[in-house]
XYZ file of C-alpha atoms in Angstrom:
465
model
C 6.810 -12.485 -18.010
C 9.147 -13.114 -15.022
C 8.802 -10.376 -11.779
C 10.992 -7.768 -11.496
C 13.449 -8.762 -8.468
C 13.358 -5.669 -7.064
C 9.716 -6.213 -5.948
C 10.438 -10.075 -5.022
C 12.521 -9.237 -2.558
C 10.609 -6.470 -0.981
C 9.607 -6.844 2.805
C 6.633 -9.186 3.297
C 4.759 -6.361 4.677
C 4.648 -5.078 1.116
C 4.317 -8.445 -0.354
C 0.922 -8.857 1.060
C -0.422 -5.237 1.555
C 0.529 -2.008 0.583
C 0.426 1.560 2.152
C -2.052 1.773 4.598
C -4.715 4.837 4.732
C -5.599 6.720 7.596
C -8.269 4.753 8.542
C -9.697 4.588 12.231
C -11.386 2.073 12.956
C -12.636 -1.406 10.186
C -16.057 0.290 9.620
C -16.733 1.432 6.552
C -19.454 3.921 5.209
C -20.152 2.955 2.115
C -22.375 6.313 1.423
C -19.118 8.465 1.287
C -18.316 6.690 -1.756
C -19.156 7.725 -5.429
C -21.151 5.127 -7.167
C -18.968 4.958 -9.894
C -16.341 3.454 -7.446
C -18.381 0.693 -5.640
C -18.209 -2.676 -6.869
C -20.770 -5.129 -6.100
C -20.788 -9.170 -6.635
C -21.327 -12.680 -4.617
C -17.662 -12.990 -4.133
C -14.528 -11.324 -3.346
C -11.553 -13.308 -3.625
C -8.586 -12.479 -2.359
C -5.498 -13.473 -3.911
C -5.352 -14.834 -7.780
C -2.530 -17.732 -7.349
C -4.176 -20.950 -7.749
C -6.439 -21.284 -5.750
C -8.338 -17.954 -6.404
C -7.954 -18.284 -9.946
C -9.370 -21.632 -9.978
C -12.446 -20.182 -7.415
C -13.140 -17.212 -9.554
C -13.040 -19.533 -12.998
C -15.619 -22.271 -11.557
C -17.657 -19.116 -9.842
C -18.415 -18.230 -13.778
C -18.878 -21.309 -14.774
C -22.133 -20.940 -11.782
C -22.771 -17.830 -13.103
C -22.000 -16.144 -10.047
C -20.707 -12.911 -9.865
C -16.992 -12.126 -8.623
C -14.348 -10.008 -8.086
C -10.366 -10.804 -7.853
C -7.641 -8.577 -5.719
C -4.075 -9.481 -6.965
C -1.119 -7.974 -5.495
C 1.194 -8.540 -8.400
C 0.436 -7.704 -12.059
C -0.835 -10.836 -13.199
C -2.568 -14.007 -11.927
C -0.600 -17.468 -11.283
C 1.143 -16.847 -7.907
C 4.064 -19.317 -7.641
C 3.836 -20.257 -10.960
C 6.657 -18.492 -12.848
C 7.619 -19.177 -16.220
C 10.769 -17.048 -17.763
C 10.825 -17.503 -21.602
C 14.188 -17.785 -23.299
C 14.459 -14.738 -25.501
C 16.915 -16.807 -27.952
C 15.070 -19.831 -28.330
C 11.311 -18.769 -26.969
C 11.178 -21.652 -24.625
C 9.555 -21.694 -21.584
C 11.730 -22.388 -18.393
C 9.410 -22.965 -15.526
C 11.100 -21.435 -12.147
C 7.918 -22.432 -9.616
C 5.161 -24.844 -9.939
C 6.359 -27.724 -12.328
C 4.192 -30.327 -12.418
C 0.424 -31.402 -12.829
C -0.668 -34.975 -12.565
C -2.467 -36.576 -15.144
C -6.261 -36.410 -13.605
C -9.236 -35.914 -14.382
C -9.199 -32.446 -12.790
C -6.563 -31.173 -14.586
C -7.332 -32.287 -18.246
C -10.720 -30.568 -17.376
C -9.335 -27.250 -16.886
C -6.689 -27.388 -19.251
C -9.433 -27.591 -21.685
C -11.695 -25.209 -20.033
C -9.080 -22.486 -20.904
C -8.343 -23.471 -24.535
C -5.076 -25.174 -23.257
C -3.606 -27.816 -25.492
C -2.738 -31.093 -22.826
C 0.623 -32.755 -23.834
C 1.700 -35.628 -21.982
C 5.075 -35.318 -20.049
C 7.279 -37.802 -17.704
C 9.975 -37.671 -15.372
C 12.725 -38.862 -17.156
C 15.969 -36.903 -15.346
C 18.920 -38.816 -13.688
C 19.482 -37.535 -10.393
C 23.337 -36.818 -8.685
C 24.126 -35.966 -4.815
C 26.675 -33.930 -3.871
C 27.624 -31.817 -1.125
C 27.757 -28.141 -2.741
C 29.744 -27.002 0.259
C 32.614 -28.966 -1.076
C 31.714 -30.813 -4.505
C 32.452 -34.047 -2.933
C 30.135 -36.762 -4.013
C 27.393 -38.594 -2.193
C 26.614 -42.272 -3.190
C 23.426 -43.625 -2.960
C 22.647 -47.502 -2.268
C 19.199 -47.768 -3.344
C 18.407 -49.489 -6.899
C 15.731 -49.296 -8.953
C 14.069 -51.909 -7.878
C 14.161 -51.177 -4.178
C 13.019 -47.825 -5.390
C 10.045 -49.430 -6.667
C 9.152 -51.799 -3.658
C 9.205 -48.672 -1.531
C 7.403 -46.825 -3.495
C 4.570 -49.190 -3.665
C 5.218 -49.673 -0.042
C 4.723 -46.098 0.340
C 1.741 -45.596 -2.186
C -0.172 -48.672 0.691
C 0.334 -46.199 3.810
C -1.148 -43.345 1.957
C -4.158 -45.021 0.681
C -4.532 -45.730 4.622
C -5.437 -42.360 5.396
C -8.014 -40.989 2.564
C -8.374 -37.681 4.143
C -5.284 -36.680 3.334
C -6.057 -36.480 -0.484
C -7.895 -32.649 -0.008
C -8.001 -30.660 2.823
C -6.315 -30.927 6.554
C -9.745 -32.811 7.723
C -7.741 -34.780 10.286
C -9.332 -37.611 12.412
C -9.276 -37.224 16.431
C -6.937 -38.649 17.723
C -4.824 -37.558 14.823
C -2.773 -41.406 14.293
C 0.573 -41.226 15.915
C 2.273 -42.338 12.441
C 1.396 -38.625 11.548
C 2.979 -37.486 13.944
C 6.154 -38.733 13.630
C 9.291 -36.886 12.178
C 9.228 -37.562 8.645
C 12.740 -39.696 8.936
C 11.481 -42.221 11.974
C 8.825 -42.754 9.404
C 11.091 -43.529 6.831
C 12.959 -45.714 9.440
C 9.620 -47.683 11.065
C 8.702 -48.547 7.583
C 11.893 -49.379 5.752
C 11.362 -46.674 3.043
C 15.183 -45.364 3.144
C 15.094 -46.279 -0.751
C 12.856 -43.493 -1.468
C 15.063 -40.567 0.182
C 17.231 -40.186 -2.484
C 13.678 -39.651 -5.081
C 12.157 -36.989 -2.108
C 14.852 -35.560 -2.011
C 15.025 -34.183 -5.547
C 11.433 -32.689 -5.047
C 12.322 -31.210 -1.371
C 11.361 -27.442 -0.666
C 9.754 -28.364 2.883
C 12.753 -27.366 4.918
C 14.165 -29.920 7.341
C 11.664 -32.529 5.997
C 13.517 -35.362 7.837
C 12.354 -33.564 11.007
C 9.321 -32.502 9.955
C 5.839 -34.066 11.083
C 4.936 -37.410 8.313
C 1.846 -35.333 8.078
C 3.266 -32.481 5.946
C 5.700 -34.985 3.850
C 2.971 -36.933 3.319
C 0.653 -34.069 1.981
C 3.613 -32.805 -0.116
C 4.692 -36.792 -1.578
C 0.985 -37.412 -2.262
C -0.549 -40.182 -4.369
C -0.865 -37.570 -7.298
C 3.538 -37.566 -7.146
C 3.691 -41.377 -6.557
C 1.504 -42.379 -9.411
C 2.818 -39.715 -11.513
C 6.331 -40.362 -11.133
C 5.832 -44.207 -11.238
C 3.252 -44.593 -13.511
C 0.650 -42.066 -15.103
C 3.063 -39.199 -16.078
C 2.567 -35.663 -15.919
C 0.698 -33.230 -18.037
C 1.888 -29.872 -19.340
C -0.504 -27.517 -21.223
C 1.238 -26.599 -23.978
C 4.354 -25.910 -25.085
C 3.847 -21.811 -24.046
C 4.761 -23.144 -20.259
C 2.756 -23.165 -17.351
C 2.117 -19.639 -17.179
C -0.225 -19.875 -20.042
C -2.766 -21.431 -17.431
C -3.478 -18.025 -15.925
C -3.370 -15.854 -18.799
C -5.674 -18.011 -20.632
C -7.522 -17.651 -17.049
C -6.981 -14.004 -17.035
C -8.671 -13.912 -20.895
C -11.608 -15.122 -19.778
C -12.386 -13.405 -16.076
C -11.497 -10.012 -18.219
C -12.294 -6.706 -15.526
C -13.290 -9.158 -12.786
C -9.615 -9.417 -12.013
C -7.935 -6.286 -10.065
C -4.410 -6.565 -10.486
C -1.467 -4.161 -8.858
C -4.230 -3.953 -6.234
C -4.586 -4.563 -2.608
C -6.787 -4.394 0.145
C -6.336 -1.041 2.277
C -8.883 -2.188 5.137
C -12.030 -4.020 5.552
C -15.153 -4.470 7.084
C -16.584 -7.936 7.759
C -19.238 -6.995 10.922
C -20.965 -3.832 9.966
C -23.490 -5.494 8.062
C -25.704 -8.796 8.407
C -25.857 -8.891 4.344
C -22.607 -7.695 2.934
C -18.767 -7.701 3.762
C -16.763 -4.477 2.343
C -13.261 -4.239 1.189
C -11.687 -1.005 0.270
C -9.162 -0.973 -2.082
C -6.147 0.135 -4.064
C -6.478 -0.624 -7.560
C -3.933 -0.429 -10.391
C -0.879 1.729 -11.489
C -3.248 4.447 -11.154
C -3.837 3.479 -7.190
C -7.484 4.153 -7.541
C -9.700 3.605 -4.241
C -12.192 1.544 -4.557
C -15.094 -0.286 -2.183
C -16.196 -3.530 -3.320
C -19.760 -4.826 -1.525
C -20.009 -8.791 -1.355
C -21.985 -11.509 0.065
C -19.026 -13.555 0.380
C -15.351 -13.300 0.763
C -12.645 -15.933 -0.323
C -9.160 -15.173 1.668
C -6.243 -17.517 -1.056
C -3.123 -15.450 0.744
C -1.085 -17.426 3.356
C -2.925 -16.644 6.313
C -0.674 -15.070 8.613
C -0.577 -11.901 10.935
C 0.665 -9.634 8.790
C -1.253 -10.922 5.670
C -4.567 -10.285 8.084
C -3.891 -7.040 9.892
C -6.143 -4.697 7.761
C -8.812 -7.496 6.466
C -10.817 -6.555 10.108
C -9.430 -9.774 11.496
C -11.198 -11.221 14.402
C -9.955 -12.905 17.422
C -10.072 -16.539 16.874
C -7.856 -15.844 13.285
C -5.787 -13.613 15.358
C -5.380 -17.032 17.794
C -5.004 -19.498 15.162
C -3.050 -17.641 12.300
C -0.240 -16.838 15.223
C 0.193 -20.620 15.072
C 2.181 -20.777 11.968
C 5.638 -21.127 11.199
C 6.797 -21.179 7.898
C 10.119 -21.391 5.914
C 11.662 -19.446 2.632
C 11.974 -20.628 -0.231
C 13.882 -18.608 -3.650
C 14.311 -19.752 -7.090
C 16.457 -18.716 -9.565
C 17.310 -19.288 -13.532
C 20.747 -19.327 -14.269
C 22.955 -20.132 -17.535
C 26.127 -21.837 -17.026
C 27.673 -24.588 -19.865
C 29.635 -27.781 -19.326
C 26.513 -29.529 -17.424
C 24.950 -32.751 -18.511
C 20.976 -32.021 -20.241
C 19.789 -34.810 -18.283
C 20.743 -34.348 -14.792
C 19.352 -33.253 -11.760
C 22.035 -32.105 -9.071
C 20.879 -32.696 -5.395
C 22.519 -30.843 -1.901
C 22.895 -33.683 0.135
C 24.934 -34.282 3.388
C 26.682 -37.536 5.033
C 23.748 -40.019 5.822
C 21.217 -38.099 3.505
C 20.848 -35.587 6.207
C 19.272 -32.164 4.798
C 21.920 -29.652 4.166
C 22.259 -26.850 6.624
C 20.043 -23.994 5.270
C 20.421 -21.733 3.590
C 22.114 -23.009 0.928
C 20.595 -24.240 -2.921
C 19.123 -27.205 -2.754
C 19.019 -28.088 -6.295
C 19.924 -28.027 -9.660
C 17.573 -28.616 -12.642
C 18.199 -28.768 -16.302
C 15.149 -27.211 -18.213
C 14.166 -27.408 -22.277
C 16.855 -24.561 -23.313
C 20.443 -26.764 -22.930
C 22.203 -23.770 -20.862
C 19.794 -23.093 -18.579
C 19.296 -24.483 -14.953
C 16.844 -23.877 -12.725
C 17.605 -23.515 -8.879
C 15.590 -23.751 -5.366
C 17.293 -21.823 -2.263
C 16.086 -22.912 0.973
C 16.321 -20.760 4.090
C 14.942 -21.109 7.627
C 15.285 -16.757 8.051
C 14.438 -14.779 5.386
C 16.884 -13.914 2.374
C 18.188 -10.363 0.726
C 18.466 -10.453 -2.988
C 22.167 -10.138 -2.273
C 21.980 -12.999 0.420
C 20.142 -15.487 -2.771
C 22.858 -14.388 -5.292
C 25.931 -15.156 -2.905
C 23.903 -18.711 -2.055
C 23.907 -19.832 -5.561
C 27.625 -18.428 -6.091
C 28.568 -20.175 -3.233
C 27.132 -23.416 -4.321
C 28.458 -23.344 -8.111
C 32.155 -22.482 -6.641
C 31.701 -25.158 -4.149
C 31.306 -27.807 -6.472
C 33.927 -26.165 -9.003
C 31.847 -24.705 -11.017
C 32.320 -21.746 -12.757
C 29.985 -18.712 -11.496
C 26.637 -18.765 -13.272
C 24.763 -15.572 -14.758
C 21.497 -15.198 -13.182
C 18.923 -14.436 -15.316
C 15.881 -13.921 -12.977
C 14.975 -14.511 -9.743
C 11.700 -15.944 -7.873
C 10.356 -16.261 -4.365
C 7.905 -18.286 -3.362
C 7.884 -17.120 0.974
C 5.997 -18.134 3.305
C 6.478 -21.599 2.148
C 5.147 -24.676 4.344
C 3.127 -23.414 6.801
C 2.957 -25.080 9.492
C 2.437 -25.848 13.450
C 4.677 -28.231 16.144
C 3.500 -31.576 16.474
C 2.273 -30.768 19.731
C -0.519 -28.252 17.978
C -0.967 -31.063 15.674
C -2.361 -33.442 18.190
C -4.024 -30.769 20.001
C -6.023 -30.079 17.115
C -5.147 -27.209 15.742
C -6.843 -28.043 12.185
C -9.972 -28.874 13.635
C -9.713 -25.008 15.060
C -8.438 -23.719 11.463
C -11.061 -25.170 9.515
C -13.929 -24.097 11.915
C -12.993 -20.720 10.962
C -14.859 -21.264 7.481
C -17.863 -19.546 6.892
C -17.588 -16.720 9.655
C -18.006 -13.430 9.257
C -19.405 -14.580 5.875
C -15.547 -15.901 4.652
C -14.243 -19.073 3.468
C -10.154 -19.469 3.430
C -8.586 -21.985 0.824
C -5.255 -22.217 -0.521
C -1.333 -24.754 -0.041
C -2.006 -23.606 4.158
C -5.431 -26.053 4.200
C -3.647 -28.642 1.774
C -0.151 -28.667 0.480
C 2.000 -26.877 -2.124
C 0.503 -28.884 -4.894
C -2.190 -27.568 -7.233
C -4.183 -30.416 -8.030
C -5.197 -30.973 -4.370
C -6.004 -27.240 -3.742
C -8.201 -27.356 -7.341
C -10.331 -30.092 -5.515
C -10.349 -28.132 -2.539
C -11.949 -25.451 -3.918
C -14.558 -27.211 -5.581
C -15.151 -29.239 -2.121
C -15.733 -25.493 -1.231
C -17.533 -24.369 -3.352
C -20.078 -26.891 -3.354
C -20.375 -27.607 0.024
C -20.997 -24.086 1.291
C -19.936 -21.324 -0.708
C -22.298 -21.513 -3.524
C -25.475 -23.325 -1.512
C -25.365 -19.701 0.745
C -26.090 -17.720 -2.285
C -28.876 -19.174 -3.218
């Protein structure tokens, strides 16, 4: 079930929180609630995309007790599936891919999922949409494939990078680098036009290697080049969180958010008041431990009792925008993925759609809108007109709309080296809560699943004993 776009494109105040009480100060008296409405567990997790889904899921499987807050009305976060009404298909409009490991098989079949085997098999076009004029790329096949072994060699240089932001100090310079001089200093140009296809990171050319390198992990080399993909199921990749949903049952709050909290009161116990349901229904939850999943910025932390060191660090991030769309238009080829592309590969200037999928139903494409300032539904809609008229297209309908902001946080190369993730991940396991989710790895669920489980183990469950 696709959101409604009138809630997508609410302000990210909304997004993250809701209306706010009249509530003083972050204490909270838990005695001036009726039993009835007090919930007690181990954990409160906040946010059900996939990292708290996956937290709350191997939390049972401990036989720990939990307790999920989800803004929207159902668990998966960016994962969006819109199913064709004609044909039933699904049409994924967010997270696309999971690589074929271990981790993933595991929990497909935790959940009941089928696992069905799938592989990158689309041809891939450049043009600029501004115009419709046609960029040619040099690169064959098999200079594709040098590189990308080439590639796959630096990355196995810096284990760390495969979960977490655990970065070495000195951080090594090649992480620091803009993304391109990289490219450049290693004589990867062959694998541009490949990144390019799978680029929501901004100006990734610009960017730090770090992020790029987090994003185009081992996971996307091996899948694209040789393991494959996995899919579970042909229901799309939705079905991942409402088999989830099945089996967390009333330990999942959605429509809810958190009105305030309370993190310093007590020794033994963090409290969370909140809004639960169509019904908006106050509620306090009592836990041992809380699990922040939400992008953790300002505004996502101004009524969670935030403290001063997550009011320094979280002010750190910058982040970009990133839309998505479903649209039907005819007269395209089933096999080809359209890329925005500039003279000399340069990233097109945002915001504009950066590309143009085929899915499994023949007249339906799915699109990714990039933008550096935030977008109006209005703005996303003229973007993707724009785009199809630009390349002489004739104006698609849009079936539904997704967005997937903040995308890519991130901090200046300067933070980087300054160590800046040695100060975010010291923040675990204050005030009795643990943060986890694409702002501690990468936009990539396989990585964040691992994550989790390094979290889990490591701290989160060895404190409730």
């Amino acid at each position: 079930m696709p959101y409604k776009v009138a809630s997508l494109f609410a302000p990210f105040r909304n997004l993250l929180g809701g209306k706010r009480g009249d509530i003083g100060d972050s204490k909270i008296d838990s005695s001036k609630y009726h039993e009835s409405d007090i919930i007690t567990r181990d954990v409160c997790i906040v946010g059900g995309g996939a990292a708290g889904t996956f937290a709350a899921i191997r939390l049972q499987q401990h036989d720990k007790s939990f307790v999920v807050i989800e803004k929207e009305a159902r668990l998966g976060g960016q994962t969006m599936t819109y199913m064709d009404p004609r044909s039933g298909m699904p049409v994924e409009y967010g997270v696309t891919f999971f690589p074929d490991l271990p981790v993933v098989r595991e929990y497909f079949t935790l959940l009941g999922l089928p696992i069905i085997p799938s592989h990158w098999t689309l041809r891939m076009e450049y043009f600029d949409f501004r115009t419709g004029e046609p960029i040619r790329m040099a690169a064959t096949p098999d200079d594709r494939e040098a590189a990308l072994k080439a590639y796959r060699a630096k990355l196995e240089e810096y284990p760390y990078l495969q979960a977490g932001l655990y970065l070495p100090h000195p951080v090594p310079e090649d992480l620091l680098l803009p993304f391109g001089d990289f490219i450049e200093k290693y004589n990867l140009r062959a694998l541009l036009p490949l990144f390019g296809g799978m680029n929501f990171l901004g100006d990734w050319l610009r960017q730090p290697a770090l992020y790029a390198m987090k994003f185009w992990n081992i996971d996307f080399v091996d899948g694209f080049s040789q393991t494959g993909f996995l899919k579970p199921g042909t229901s799309g990749n939705s079905a991942i969180y409402a088999a989830a949903q099945g089996k967390l049952g009333a330990n999942v709050l959605l429509s809810s958010h958190v009105v305030r909290m309370d993190r310093t009161s007590d020794r033994d116990y963090v409290y969370v008041e909140v809004r639960t349901g169509v019904d908006e229904r106050i509620q306090l939850i009592r836990a041992k431990k809380v699990i922040f999943t939400i992008p953790p910025l300002p505004a996502a932390f101004k009524d969670f009792d935030p403290s001063e060191d997550e009011k320094k660090v979280f002010s750190r991030f910058q982040h970009t925008y990133c839309y998505t769309a479903v649209v039907k238009t005819k007269g395209l080829p089933t096999d080809m993925c359209y890329l925005n592309r500039g003279v000399g590969f340069q990233h097109p200037r945002l915001p504009c759609v950066l590309t143009i999928r085929p899915s499994l139903v023949e007249d339906l494409r799915t699109l990714h809108i990039g933008s550096n300032t935030p977008l109006s539904e209005e703005d996303v809609r003229r973007e993707i007109v724009s785009s199809f008229r630009g390349c002489q297209l004739a104006d698609p309908e849009i079936m539904v709309l997704g967005n997937h902001s903040p995308y890519q946080l991130t901090v200046p190369v300067e933070a980087i080296a300054d160590g800046f993730y040695r100060s975010l991940n010291a923040l675990q396991g204050s005030r009795r809560s643990y943060y986890v989710g694409a702002a501690f790895e990468s936009h990539n669920s396989r990585p964040i699943w691992t994550l989790v489980d390094q979290l889990l183990q490591n701290d989160i469950l060895p404190s409730l004993k």
